[in-house]
Short mmCIF file of C-alpha atoms in Angstrom, two decimals:
data_model
loop_
_atom_site.label_atom_id
_atom_site.label_comp_id
_atom_site.label_asym_id
_atom_site.label_seq_id
_atom_site.Cartn_x
_atom_site.Cartn_y
_atom_site.Cartn_z
CA UNK A 1 -19.55 61.68 -37.37
CA UNK A 2 -16.71 62.66 -39.04
CA UNK A 3 -14.27 60.42 -39.87
CA UNK A 4 -11.01 62.72 -38.99
CA UNK A 5 -12.72 62.92 -35.51
CA UNK A 6 -13.07 59.06 -34.98
CA UNK A 7 -9.35 58.11 -36.58
CA UNK A 8 -7.74 60.95 -33.38
CA UNK A 9 -9.75 58.24 -30.95
CA UNK A 10 -8.06 55.11 -32.13
CA UNK A 11 -4.43 57.55 -32.48
CA UNK A 12 -4.99 58.35 -28.94
CA UNK A 13 -4.90 54.91 -27.97
CA UNK A 14 -2.27 54.15 -29.20
CA UNK A 15 -1.09 55.47 -26.61
CA UNK A 16 -2.26 53.47 -23.87
CA UNK A 17 0.10 50.69 -23.96
CA UNK A 18 2.56 52.37 -23.60
CA UNK A 19 0.84 54.67 -20.91
CA UNK A 20 1.45 53.57 -17.52
CA UNK A 21 -1.00 54.48 -15.45
CA UNK A 22 -3.82 52.57 -17.69
CA UNK A 23 -0.92 49.58 -16.67
CA UNK A 24 -2.09 49.59 -13.65
CA UNK A 25 -4.90 51.04 -13.66
CA UNK A 26 -6.89 48.29 -15.07
CA UNK A 27 -4.36 45.16 -13.14
CA UNK A 28 -5.97 46.69 -9.99
CA UNK A 29 -8.91 46.52 -10.79
CA UNK A 30 -7.96 42.74 -12.14
CA UNK A 31 -6.13 42.56 -8.63
CA UNK A 32 -8.63 43.73 -6.24
CA UNK A 33 -11.84 41.63 -8.43
CA UNK A 34 -10.06 38.20 -8.24
CA UNK A 35 -7.76 36.99 -5.06
CA UNK A 36 -6.60 34.08 -7.13
CA UNK A 37 -5.33 37.01 -9.75
CA UNK A 38 -3.66 38.82 -6.94
CA UNK A 39 -2.07 36.24 -5.44
CA UNK A 40 -0.15 36.69 -8.04
CA UNK A 41 3.41 38.80 -8.50
CA UNK A 42 2.09 41.61 -9.56
CA UNK A 43 4.49 42.54 -12.66
CA UNK A 44 3.39 38.99 -14.10
CA UNK A 45 -0.32 40.86 -14.18
CA UNK A 46 1.09 44.07 -15.81
CA UNK A 47 3.05 42.13 -17.88
CA UNK A 48 0.54 40.52 -19.65
CA UNK A 49 -1.56 43.08 -19.08
CA UNK A 50 0.81 46.29 -21.38
CA UNK A 51 0.66 42.44 -24.39
CA UNK A 52 -2.59 42.54 -25.09
CA UNK A 53 -3.17 45.97 -25.12
CA UNK A 54 -0.32 46.16 -27.13
CA UNK A 55 -2.37 43.84 -29.20
CA UNK A 56 -5.31 44.80 -29.13
CA UNK A 57 -4.31 48.24 -30.18
CA UNK A 58 -2.86 47.02 -33.01
CA UNK A 59 -5.69 44.79 -34.27
CA UNK A 60 -8.71 48.37 -33.84
CA UNK A 61 -5.98 50.31 -35.85
CA UNK A 62 -5.41 48.35 -38.79
CA UNK A 63 -9.51 47.27 -38.43
CA UNK A 64 -9.32 43.23 -38.31
CA UNK A 65 -12.53 41.80 -38.47
CA UNK A 66 -12.77 40.89 -34.44
CA UNK A 67 -12.87 36.68 -34.81
CA UNK A 68 -9.92 37.57 -37.27
CA UNK A 69 -6.44 38.38 -36.49
CA UNK A 70 -3.90 38.34 -33.81
CA UNK A 71 -4.09 37.00 -30.33
CA UNK A 72 -1.68 34.99 -28.90
CA UNK A 73 -1.27 38.04 -25.70
CA UNK A 74 -4.68 36.26 -25.06
CA UNK A 75 -3.44 32.20 -25.55
CA UNK A 76 -0.66 32.77 -24.09
CA UNK A 77 -2.13 34.86 -20.50
CA UNK A 78 -4.42 31.38 -20.41
CA UNK A 79 -2.07 29.22 -20.94
CA UNK A 80 -0.15 30.55 -18.30
CA UNK A 81 -3.04 31.06 -16.05
CA UNK A 82 -3.96 27.33 -16.09
CA UNK A 83 0.49 26.87 -15.11
CA UNK A 84 0.13 29.42 -12.31
CA UNK A 85 -3.14 27.66 -10.85
CA UNK A 86 -5.59 29.91 -11.11
CA UNK A 87 -9.22 28.85 -11.77
CA UNK A 88 -11.26 29.51 -14.30
CA UNK A 89 -13.72 31.21 -12.35
CA UNK A 90 -10.84 33.03 -10.56
CA UNK A 91 -9.22 34.36 -14.05
CA UNK A 92 -12.00 35.48 -15.51
CA UNK A 93 -13.00 37.45 -12.88
CA UNK A 94 -10.25 39.54 -13.58
CA UNK A 95 -10.70 39.84 -17.17
CA UNK A 96 -13.92 41.34 -16.64
CA UNK A 97 -12.57 44.07 -14.07
CA UNK A 98 -9.66 44.26 -16.39
CA UNK A 99 -12.25 44.50 -19.20
CA UNK A 100 -14.65 47.19 -17.44
CA UNK A 101 -11.26 49.29 -16.78
CA UNK A 102 -10.45 49.51 -19.80
CA UNK A 103 -13.73 50.51 -20.61
CA UNK A 104 -14.26 53.85 -18.57
CA UNK A 105 -10.04 54.72 -19.61
CA UNK A 106 -10.94 54.50 -23.02
CA UNK A 107 -14.41 56.17 -22.19
CA UNK A 108 -12.59 59.13 -20.70
CA UNK A 109 -9.20 59.02 -23.24
CA UNK A 110 -11.55 59.98 -26.25
CA UNK A 111 -13.79 62.74 -24.59
CA UNK A 112 -9.98 64.66 -23.42
CA UNK A 113 -9.59 64.69 -26.92
CA UNK A 114 -12.87 66.14 -27.62
CA UNK A 115 -14.94 62.92 -29.06
CA UNK A 116 -18.85 63.50 -29.68
CA UNK A 117 -20.66 61.06 -27.38
CA UNK A 118 -21.60 59.35 -31.44
CA UNK A 119 -18.22 58.99 -31.74
CA UNK A 120 -17.62 57.50 -28.22
CA UNK A 121 -20.09 55.34 -28.64
CA UNK A 122 -19.57 53.51 -31.60
CA UNK A 123 -15.61 52.93 -30.60
CA UNK A 124 -16.40 51.60 -26.91
CA UNK A 125 -19.25 49.32 -29.06
CA UNK A 126 -16.47 48.31 -31.58
CA UNK A 127 -13.86 47.57 -28.27
CA UNK A 128 -16.32 46.17 -26.53
CA UNK A 129 -16.46 43.38 -29.03
CA UNK A 130 -12.85 43.01 -29.71
CA UNK A 131 -12.19 42.55 -26.04
CA UNK A 132 -14.82 39.55 -25.83
CA UNK A 133 -13.41 37.70 -29.07
CA UNK A 134 -9.63 38.14 -26.66
CA UNK A 135 -11.67 36.77 -23.85
CA UNK A 136 -13.46 34.10 -25.42
CA UNK A 137 -9.03 34.04 -26.69
CA UNK A 138 -7.96 32.83 -22.96
CA UNK A 139 -10.46 31.25 -22.00
CA UNK A 140 -9.58 28.25 -25.05
CA UNK A 141 -5.65 28.77 -23.98
CA UNK A 142 -6.46 28.16 -20.77
CA UNK A 143 -8.48 25.46 -21.91
CA UNK A 144 -5.99 23.60 -24.30
CA UNK A 145 -3.05 24.33 -21.59
CA UNK A 146 -5.11 22.58 -18.99
CA UNK A 147 -5.90 20.03 -20.46
CA UNK A 148 -2.17 19.43 -22.05
CA UNK A 149 -1.04 19.49 -18.49
CA UNK A 150 -3.43 17.09 -16.94
CA UNK A 151 -2.01 14.46 -18.90
CA UNK A 152 1.42 14.49 -17.27
CA UNK A 153 3.24 13.36 -14.35
CA UNK A 154 4.24 16.79 -13.42
CA UNK A 155 1.57 18.60 -13.15
CA UNK A 156 0.33 15.79 -11.09
CA UNK A 157 3.27 16.72 -8.34
CA UNK A 158 2.43 20.29 -8.57
CA UNK A 159 -1.08 20.14 -7.55
CA UNK A 160 0.56 18.41 -4.75
CA UNK A 161 2.33 21.14 -4.18
CA UNK A 162 0.38 23.32 -4.50
CA UNK A 163 -1.87 21.74 -0.91
CA UNK A 164 0.74 20.85 0.91
CA UNK A 165 2.02 24.57 0.64
CA UNK A 166 -1.24 27.03 0.78
CA UNK A 167 -3.19 27.52 3.09
CA UNK A 168 -6.79 26.38 2.84
CA UNK A 169 -5.90 23.38 0.34
CA UNK A 170 -6.61 19.88 2.28
CA UNK A 171 -3.60 18.15 3.34
CA UNK A 172 -2.64 15.22 0.25
CA UNK A 173 -2.94 11.84 1.16
CA UNK A 174 0.06 9.43 2.28
CA UNK A 175 -0.20 7.75 -0.98
CA UNK A 176 -0.28 11.39 -3.33
CA UNK A 177 2.14 12.21 -1.67
CA UNK A 178 4.47 9.15 -2.64
CA UNK A 179 3.13 9.50 -5.67
CA UNK A 180 4.61 13.20 -5.67
CA UNK A 181 7.69 11.25 -4.85
CA UNK A 182 7.53 12.82 -0.84
CA UNK A 183 8.10 11.21 2.28
CA UNK A 184 5.47 11.88 4.76
CA UNK A 185 9.11 11.26 7.61
CA UNK A 186 11.84 13.68 5.60
CA UNK A 187 12.15 17.02 5.80
CA UNK A 188 12.12 19.25 2.88
CA UNK A 189 13.75 23.13 2.20
CA UNK A 190 11.06 25.29 1.32
CA UNK A 191 12.31 27.72 -1.68
CA UNK A 192 10.99 30.43 -4.18
CA UNK A 193 12.26 31.63 -6.86
CA UNK A 194 10.91 35.48 -8.33
CA UNK A 195 10.73 33.21 -11.78
CA UNK A 196 7.36 33.44 -13.30
CA UNK A 197 7.28 33.30 -16.57
CA UNK A 198 6.55 30.31 -17.56
CA UNK A 199 9.49 28.62 -20.03
CA UNK A 200 11.51 29.89 -17.53
CA UNK A 201 10.23 28.45 -14.61
CA UNK A 202 10.63 25.11 -16.14
CA UNK A 203 14.33 25.95 -17.18
CA UNK A 204 15.05 26.13 -13.36
CA UNK A 205 12.79 23.51 -12.72
CA UNK A 206 15.29 21.36 -14.03
CA UNK A 207 18.35 22.53 -12.42
CA UNK A 208 16.77 22.62 -9.16
CA UNK A 209 16.40 19.41 -10.00
CA UNK A 210 19.83 18.25 -8.93
CA UNK A 211 19.52 19.17 -5.33
CA UNK A 212 16.09 16.30 -5.78
CA UNK A 213 12.49 17.14 -4.54
CA UNK A 214 9.13 18.47 -6.63
CA UNK A 215 9.20 22.54 -8.31
CA UNK A 216 6.22 24.28 -10.02
CA UNK A 217 4.91 27.15 -10.36
CA UNK A 218 3.58 28.08 -7.04
CA UNK A 219 0.39 31.07 -7.13
CA UNK A 220 2.84 31.89 -9.98
CA UNK A 221 5.66 32.25 -8.87
CA UNK A 222 7.79 29.20 -9.39
CA UNK A 223 8.57 27.46 -5.69
CA UNK A 224 9.25 23.30 -4.74
CA UNK A 225 10.62 21.53 -2.28
CA UNK A 226 14.39 20.15 -2.47
CA UNK A 227 16.20 17.31 -0.50
CA UNK A 228 19.15 19.52 -0.52
CA UNK A 229 19.79 22.88 -0.07
CA UNK A 230 20.31 24.32 -3.49
CA UNK A 231 22.87 27.26 -4.04
CA UNK A 232 24.10 28.91 -6.84
CA UNK A 233 26.60 32.04 -7.45
CA UNK A 234 24.36 35.35 -6.97
CA UNK A 235 25.55 36.55 -10.65
CA UNK A 236 24.51 32.83 -11.52
CA UNK A 237 20.94 32.47 -11.48
CA UNK A 238 17.90 33.63 -10.35
CA UNK A 239 17.46 34.64 -6.98
CA UNK A 240 16.03 31.73 -4.64
CA UNK A 241 14.80 32.14 -1.07
CA UNK A 242 15.36 28.83 0.64
CA UNK A 243 14.06 27.82 4.15
CA UNK A 244 15.18 24.95 6.53
CA UNK A 245 14.89 21.80 6.06
CA UNK A 246 10.73 21.89 7.70
CA UNK A 247 8.49 18.23 8.03
CA UNK A 248 5.00 18.52 5.54
CA UNK A 249 2.83 19.58 7.92
CA UNK A 250 4.46 22.76 8.76
CA UNK A 251 4.95 23.94 5.16
CA UNK A 252 2.58 25.60 5.01
CA UNK A 253 3.86 28.33 8.01
CA UNK A 254 7.13 28.34 6.29
CA UNK A 255 6.26 29.00 2.90
CA UNK A 256 4.68 32.61 3.03
CA UNK A 257 7.41 33.46 4.78
CA UNK A 258 9.41 32.75 2.21
CA UNK A 259 7.53 35.23 -0.51
CA UNK A 260 7.94 37.70 2.33
CA UNK A 261 11.75 37.67 2.20
CA UNK A 262 11.62 36.80 -1.55
CA UNK A 263 10.28 40.27 -1.63
CA UNK A 264 12.56 42.10 1.07
CA UNK A 265 15.28 40.01 -1.41
CA UNK A 266 14.41 41.13 -4.64
CA UNK A 267 17.29 42.48 -6.95
CA UNK A 268 20.16 40.87 -8.05
CA UNK A 269 20.33 36.78 -7.79
CA UNK A 270 21.89 33.83 -6.04
CA UNK A 271 20.38 31.78 -3.25
CA UNK A 272 18.80 33.42 0.23
CA UNK A 273 18.51 31.86 3.45
CA UNK A 274 15.13 32.67 5.45
CA UNK A 275 16.86 32.97 8.10
CA UNK A 276 19.49 35.70 6.67
CA UNK A 277 16.16 37.54 5.65
CA UNK A 278 14.70 37.04 9.29
CA UNK A 279 14.77 40.03 10.54
CA UNK A 280 13.94 42.48 7.49
CA UNK A 281 11.23 40.13 6.57
CA UNK A 282 9.90 39.80 9.89
CA UNK A 283 9.24 44.25 10.12
CA UNK A 284 8.56 44.28 6.97
CA UNK A 285 5.63 43.09 7.78
CA UNK A 286 4.64 45.76 9.18
CA UNK A 287 4.68 48.81 7.04
CA UNK A 288 2.91 51.30 9.20
CA UNK A 289 4.46 50.75 12.14
CA UNK A 290 7.11 51.47 10.05
CA UNK A 291 5.93 55.00 9.23
CA UNK A 292 4.80 55.83 12.61
CA UNK A 293 8.66 55.15 14.38
CA UNK A 294 10.67 57.00 11.22
CA UNK A 295 8.05 60.39 11.63
CA UNK A 296 8.43 60.10 15.34
CA UNK A 297 12.28 59.86 16.23
CA UNK A 298 13.23 61.17 12.24
CA UNK A 299 10.48 63.81 12.48
CA UNK A 300 12.62 66.96 12.51
CA UNK A 301 14.64 65.90 9.47
CA UNK A 302 13.47 67.69 5.73
CA UNK A 303 13.35 64.60 3.08
CA UNK A 304 13.71 66.88 0.67
CA UNK A 305 16.98 68.60 2.06
CA UNK A 306 20.39 67.01 0.53
CA UNK A 307 22.29 67.73 3.40
CA UNK A 308 19.94 66.16 5.78
CA UNK A 309 19.55 63.05 3.28
CA UNK A 310 22.73 62.53 3.92
CA UNK A 311 23.42 62.79 7.65
CA UNK A 312 20.70 59.31 7.28
CA UNK A 313 21.75 57.60 5.10
CA UNK A 314 25.49 58.26 6.55
CA UNK A 315 23.79 56.99 10.08
CA UNK A 316 22.11 53.80 8.55
CA UNK A 317 25.16 52.85 6.95
CA UNK A 318 26.94 53.41 10.42
CA UNK A 319 24.68 50.77 11.64
CA UNK A 320 25.24 48.43 9.04
CA UNK A 321 28.79 48.25 10.25
CA UNK A 322 28.75 48.09 13.21
CA UNK A 323 28.94 51.34 14.40
CA UNK A 324 32.93 51.73 13.30
CA UNK A 325 33.53 54.80 11.62
CA UNK A 326 36.36 53.19 9.39
CA UNK A 327 35.11 50.26 8.27
CA UNK A 328 31.38 52.92 7.01
CA UNK A 329 34.00 56.15 5.78
CA UNK A 330 35.52 53.32 3.55
CA UNK A 331 31.81 52.46 2.01
CA UNK A 332 30.78 55.67 1.28
CA UNK A 333 33.76 56.97 -0.28
CA UNK A 334 34.07 59.50 3.11
CA UNK A 335 36.85 61.19 5.17
CA UNK A 336 35.99 58.99 8.63
CA UNK A 337 35.41 62.94 10.26
CA UNK A 338 33.19 63.38 7.85
CA UNK A 339 31.33 60.80 9.12
CA UNK A 340 31.20 61.60 12.46
CA UNK A 341 30.14 65.15 11.64
CA UNK A 342 27.32 63.84 10.02
CA UNK A 343 26.37 61.58 13.15
CA UNK A 344 26.59 65.20 15.02
CA UNK A 345 24.74 66.59 13.51
CA UNK A 346 21.98 63.95 13.45
CA UNK A 347 22.19 64.37 16.82
CA UNK A 348 21.84 67.68 17.48
CA UNK A 349 18.59 67.61 15.04
CA UNK A 350 17.12 64.57 16.23
CA UNK A 351 18.29 63.41 19.62
CA UNK A 352 19.21 60.52 17.97
CA UNK A 353 22.96 59.76 19.34
CA UNK A 354 24.38 56.90 18.07
CA UNK A 355 27.49 57.79 19.79
CA UNK A 356 26.14 57.03 23.11
CA UNK A 357 24.19 53.24 24.81
CA UNK A 358 21.08 54.17 25.27
CA UNK A 359 19.56 54.87 28.78
CA UNK A 360 19.22 52.66 31.46
CA UNK A 361 16.89 50.01 31.35
CA UNK A 362 17.07 50.30 27.22
CA UNK A 363 17.83 47.27 25.88
CA UNK A 364 21.15 48.80 23.14
CA UNK A 365 19.75 46.06 20.62
CA UNK A 366 16.01 46.76 20.59
CA UNK A 367 17.15 50.80 20.28
CA UNK A 368 19.08 50.33 17.37
CA UNK A 369 16.60 48.27 15.66
CA UNK A 370 14.29 51.68 16.11
CA UNK A 371 16.69 53.61 15.01
CA UNK A 372 17.56 51.04 11.79
CA UNK A 373 14.00 50.94 10.48
CA UNK A 374 13.68 54.29 11.55
CA UNK A 375 16.17 55.27 9.13
CA UNK A 376 15.38 52.79 6.02
CA UNK A 377 12.28 53.44 5.89
CA UNK A 378 12.52 57.61 6.69
CA UNK A 379 15.14 56.79 3.05
CA UNK A 380 13.13 54.86 0.71
CA UNK A 381 9.21 57.65 1.42
#
């Protein structure tokens, strides 16, 4: 086996850590085989996997003994999953699936550069030994964090919070609620943030405690129950979705809606109210229906046409601004006559005449919603 070929395999592997497709494959495998991992935000999974790949490839390139070297990313992964409430079984199912997919991708890469079978076999054995060491460090990090967490009141409160918010858990008894500082007769604001990193989550938790309540990592995100609705400017904090005050027994129905609303409101920061995001959240639950509607109403439009993109975007802005020409023109920095022209062209191409009332017997509000939903979906696809 020529040494040059083995070195070529390692050099090629150095590109894996920066290969978004490989990271996506490993992430998808882990999420597919572990429902608990799949409940975490996908960005959280990708962040850890990319870090592990970079750390692992550096380890192999240096030729470090498998039980030595740098394993801080593996330790951190285990610790984070413990803090996020993922069981050790769920964590390992994801790790094993990712391990298999990574080896498969590595073999494909090695064959693509012309490595012979003997070189590939030696490399796969070496890689598998290293991944085994990574797995052991993940487990070590998990158990260390689990032991530390189990000693704190904060963790007990988080466990109560998860049982209140996530379906298929037993409801806490009155004594557990009392220890967590929650009163069954009171109503609380369910809040869900886009913060997944445990260190950032702790800082946000301290900020939220000013509003009263209990907070912790639930399905990978900092979430909680606030006694008073949180508020801060959009440019002064992370994104947070807050629901109206709700009875403890109804939180399992409200929490999933907050998670869905968080996805709709992604980008920027500040506190967004669930009620303000109600329509977008409901519509986002049916992406296939959205695409079907867009295809039906906007079939004549060509997604590759710049002009068709312009008229669709203008129509969407027109609806967003209450069908007001001047407001739409101001928002788009164009003349009102240009807005009118584009709307006329849309009507000619698709029969969607936004300047007229819908036919008799059809709701003006529902017709507007259908058109708005179709335009936004068509522009996003």
